[in-house]
Coordinates of N, CA and C in Angstrom, one line a residue:
X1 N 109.2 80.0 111.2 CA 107.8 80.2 111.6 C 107.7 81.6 112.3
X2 N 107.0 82.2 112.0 CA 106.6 83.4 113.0 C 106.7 83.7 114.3
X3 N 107.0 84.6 115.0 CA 107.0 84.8 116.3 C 105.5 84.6 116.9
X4 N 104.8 85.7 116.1 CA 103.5 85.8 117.1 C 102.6 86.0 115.6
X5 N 101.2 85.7 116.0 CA 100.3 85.5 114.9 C 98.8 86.5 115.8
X6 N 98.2 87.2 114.6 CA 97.4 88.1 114.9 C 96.2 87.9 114.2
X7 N 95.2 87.9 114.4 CA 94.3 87.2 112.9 C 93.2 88.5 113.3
X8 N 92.6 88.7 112.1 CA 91.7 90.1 112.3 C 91.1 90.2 111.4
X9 N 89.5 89.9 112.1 CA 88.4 90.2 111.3 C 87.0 90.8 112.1
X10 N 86.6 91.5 111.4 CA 85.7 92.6 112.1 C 84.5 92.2 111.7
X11 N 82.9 92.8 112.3 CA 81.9 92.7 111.7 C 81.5 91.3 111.2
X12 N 81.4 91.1 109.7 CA 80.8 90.1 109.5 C 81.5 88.7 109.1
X13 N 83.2 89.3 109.3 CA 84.0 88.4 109.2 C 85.0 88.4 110.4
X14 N 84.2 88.1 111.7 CA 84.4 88.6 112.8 C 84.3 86.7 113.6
X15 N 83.3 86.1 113.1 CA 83.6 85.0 113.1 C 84.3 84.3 112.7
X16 N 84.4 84.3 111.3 CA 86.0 83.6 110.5 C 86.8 83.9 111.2
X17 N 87.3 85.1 111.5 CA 88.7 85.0 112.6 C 88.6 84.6 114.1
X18 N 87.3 84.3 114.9 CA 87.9 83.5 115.6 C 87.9 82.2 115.2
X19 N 87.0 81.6 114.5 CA 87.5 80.0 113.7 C 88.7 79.6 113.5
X20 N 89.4 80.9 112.4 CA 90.7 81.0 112.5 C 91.6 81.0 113.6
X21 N 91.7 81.6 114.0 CA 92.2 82.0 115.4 C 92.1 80.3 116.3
X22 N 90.7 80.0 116.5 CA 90.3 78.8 117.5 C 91.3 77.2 116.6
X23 N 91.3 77.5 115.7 CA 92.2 76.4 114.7 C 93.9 76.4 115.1
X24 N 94.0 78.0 114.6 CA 95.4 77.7 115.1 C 95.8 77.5 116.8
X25 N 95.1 77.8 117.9 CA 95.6 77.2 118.8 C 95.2 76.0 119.1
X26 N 93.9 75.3 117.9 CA 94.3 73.7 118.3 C 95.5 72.8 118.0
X27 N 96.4 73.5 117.0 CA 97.4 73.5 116.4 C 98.9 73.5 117.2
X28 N 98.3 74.1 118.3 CA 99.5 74.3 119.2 C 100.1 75.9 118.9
X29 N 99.7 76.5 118.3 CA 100.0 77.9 117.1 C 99.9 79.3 118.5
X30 N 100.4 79.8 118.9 CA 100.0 81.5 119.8 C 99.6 81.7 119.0
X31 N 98.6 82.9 119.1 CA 97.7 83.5 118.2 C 97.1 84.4 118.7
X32 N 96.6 85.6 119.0 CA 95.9 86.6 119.0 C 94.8 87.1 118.2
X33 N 93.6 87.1 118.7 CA 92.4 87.3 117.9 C 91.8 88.7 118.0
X34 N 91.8 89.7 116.9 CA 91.3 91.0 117.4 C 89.7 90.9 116.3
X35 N 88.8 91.5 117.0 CA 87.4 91.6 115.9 C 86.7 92.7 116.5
X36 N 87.3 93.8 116.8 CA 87.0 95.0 116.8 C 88.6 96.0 116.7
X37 N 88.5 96.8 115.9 CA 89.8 97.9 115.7 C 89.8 98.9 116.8
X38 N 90.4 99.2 117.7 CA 90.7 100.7 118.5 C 91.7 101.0 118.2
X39 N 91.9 101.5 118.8 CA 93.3 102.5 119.7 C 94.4 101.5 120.1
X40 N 94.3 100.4 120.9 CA 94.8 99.2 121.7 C 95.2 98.4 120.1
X41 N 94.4 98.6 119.2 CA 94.7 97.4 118.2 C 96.4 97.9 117.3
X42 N 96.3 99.4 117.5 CA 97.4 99.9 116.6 C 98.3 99.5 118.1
X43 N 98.2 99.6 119.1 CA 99.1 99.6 120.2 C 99.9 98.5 120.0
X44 N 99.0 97.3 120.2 CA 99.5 96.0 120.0 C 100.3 95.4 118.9
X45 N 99.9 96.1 117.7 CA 100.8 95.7 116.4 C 101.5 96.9 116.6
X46 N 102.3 97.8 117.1 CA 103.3 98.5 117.7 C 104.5 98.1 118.3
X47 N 103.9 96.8 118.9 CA 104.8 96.2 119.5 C 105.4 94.7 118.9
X48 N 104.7 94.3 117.8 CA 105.5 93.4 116.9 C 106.5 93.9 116.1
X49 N 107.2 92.6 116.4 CA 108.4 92.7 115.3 C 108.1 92.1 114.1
X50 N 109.4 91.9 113.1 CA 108.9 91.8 111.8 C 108.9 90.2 111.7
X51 N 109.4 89.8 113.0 CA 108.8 87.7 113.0 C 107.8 87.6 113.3
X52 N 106.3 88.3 112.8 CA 104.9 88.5 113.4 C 104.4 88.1 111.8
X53 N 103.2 88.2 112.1 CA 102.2 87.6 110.9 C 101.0 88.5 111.2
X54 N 100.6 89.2 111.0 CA 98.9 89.2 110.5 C 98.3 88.9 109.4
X55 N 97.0 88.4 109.7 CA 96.4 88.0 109.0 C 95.0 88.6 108.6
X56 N 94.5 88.8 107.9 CA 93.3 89.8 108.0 C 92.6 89.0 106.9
X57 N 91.1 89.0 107.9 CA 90.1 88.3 106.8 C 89.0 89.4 106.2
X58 N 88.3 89.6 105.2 CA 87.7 90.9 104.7 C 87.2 90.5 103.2
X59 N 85.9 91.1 103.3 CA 85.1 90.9 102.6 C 84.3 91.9 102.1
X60 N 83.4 92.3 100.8 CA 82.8 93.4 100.2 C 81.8 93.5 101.3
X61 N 81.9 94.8 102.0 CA 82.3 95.8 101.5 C 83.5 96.3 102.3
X62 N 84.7 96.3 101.5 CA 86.0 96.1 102.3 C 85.9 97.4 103.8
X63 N 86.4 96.8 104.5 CA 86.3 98.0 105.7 C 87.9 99.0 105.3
X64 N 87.6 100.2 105.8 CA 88.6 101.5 105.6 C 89.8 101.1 107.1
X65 N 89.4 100.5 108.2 CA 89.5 100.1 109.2 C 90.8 99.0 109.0
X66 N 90.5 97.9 107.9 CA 91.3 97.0 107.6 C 92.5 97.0 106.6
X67 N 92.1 98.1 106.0 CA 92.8 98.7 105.1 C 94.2 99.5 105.6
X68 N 93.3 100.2 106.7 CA 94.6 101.1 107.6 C 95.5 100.0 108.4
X69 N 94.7 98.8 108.7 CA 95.6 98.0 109.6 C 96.7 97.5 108.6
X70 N 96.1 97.2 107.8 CA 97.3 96.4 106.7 C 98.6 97.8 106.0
X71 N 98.1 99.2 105.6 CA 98.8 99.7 105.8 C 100.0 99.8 107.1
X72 N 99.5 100.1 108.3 CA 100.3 100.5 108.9 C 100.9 98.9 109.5
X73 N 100.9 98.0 109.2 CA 101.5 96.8 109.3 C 102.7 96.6 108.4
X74 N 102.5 96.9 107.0 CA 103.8 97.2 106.0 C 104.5 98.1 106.3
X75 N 103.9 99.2 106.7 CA 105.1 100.7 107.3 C 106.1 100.2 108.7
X76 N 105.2 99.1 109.6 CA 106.0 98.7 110.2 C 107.3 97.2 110.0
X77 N 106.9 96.7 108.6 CA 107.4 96.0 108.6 C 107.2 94.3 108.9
X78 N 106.1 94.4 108.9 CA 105.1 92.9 109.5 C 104.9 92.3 108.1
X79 N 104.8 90.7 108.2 CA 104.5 90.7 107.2 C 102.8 90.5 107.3
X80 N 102.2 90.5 106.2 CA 100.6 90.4 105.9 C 99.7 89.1 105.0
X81 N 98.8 88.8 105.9 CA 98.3 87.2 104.2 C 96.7 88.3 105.0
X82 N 96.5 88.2 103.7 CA 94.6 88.6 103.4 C 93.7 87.4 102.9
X83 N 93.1 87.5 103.3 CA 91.9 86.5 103.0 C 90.5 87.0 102.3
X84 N 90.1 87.1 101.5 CA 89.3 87.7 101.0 C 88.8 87.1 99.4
X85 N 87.8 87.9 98.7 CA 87.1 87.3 97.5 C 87.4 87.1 96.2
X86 N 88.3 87.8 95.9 CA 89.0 88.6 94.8 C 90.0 89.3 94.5
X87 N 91.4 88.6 93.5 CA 91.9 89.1 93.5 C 91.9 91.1 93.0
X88 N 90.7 91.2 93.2 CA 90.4 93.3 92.8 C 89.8 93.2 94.0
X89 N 90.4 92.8 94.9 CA 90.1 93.1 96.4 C 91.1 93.7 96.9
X90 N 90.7 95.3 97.5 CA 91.4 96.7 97.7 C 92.0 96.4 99.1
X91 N 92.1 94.8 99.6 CA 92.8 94.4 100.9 C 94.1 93.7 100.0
X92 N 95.0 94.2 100.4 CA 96.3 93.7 99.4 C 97.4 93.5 100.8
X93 N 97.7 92.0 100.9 CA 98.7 91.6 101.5 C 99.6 91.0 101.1
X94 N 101.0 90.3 102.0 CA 102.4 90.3 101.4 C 101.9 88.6 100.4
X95 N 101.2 88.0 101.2 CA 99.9 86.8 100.5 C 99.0 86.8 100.5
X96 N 98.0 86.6 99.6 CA 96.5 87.0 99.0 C 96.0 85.6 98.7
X97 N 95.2 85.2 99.7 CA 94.6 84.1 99.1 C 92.8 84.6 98.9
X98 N 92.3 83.6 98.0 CA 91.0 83.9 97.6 C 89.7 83.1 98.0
X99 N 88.9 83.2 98.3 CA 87.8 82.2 99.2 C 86.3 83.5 97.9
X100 N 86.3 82.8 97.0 CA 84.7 83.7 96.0 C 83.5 83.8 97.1
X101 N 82.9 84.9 97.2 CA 81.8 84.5 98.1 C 80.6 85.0 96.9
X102 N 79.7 84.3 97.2 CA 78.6 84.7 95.9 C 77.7 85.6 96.4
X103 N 77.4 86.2 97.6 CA 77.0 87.6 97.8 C 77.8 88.4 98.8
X104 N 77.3 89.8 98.2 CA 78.1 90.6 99.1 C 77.7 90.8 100.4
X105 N 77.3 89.7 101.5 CA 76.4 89.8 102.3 C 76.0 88.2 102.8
X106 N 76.7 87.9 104.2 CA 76.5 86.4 104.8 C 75.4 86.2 104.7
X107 N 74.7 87.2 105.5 CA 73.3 86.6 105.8 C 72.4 86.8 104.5
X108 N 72.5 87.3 103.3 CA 71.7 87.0 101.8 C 72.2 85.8 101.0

């Protein structure tokens, strides 16, 4: 099982990750919840090792933001699970699961 778990979703899937997030510590699970990206966010995944997990949830229209995180997560050696609509979804993690959403847009 992973050391430490990171779950990350921004904007409009900013709520799924703390759902996510709020789940795994009912679970008993550490978990860290990030839903806004800085400066502090690369800091933090700096400091994991490769028994870390993030998790990134993301949706059309893919953020450039989440993209970089998941890059610079592989360059470190983290592993990665994405959550997102489609497998031609340009968020590519070490596991890809799929949740279809029928607009590109919660609130439509």
């Amino acid at each position: 099982m992973p050391k430490k778990f990171l779950v990350v979703g921004t904007r409009s899937t900013a709520s799924l990750a703390y759902h996510f997030w709020f789940g795994l510590t009912k679970l008993g699970i550490k978990a860290v919840r990030i839903i806004t990206i800085t400066t502090e966010t690369y800091d933090y995944i700096n400091k994991l090792d490769r028994k870390s997990l993030i998790i990134v949830i993301g949706f059309p229209r893919y953020l450039t933001e989440l993209k970089e995180i998941l890059t610079f997560s592989k360059e470190k050696g983290i592993r990665t699970i994405t959550i997102t609509d489609s497998p031609f979804s340009s968020l590519i993690g070490d596991l890809r699961l799929y949740s279809p959403a029928e607009s590109a847009s919660f609130v439509a």
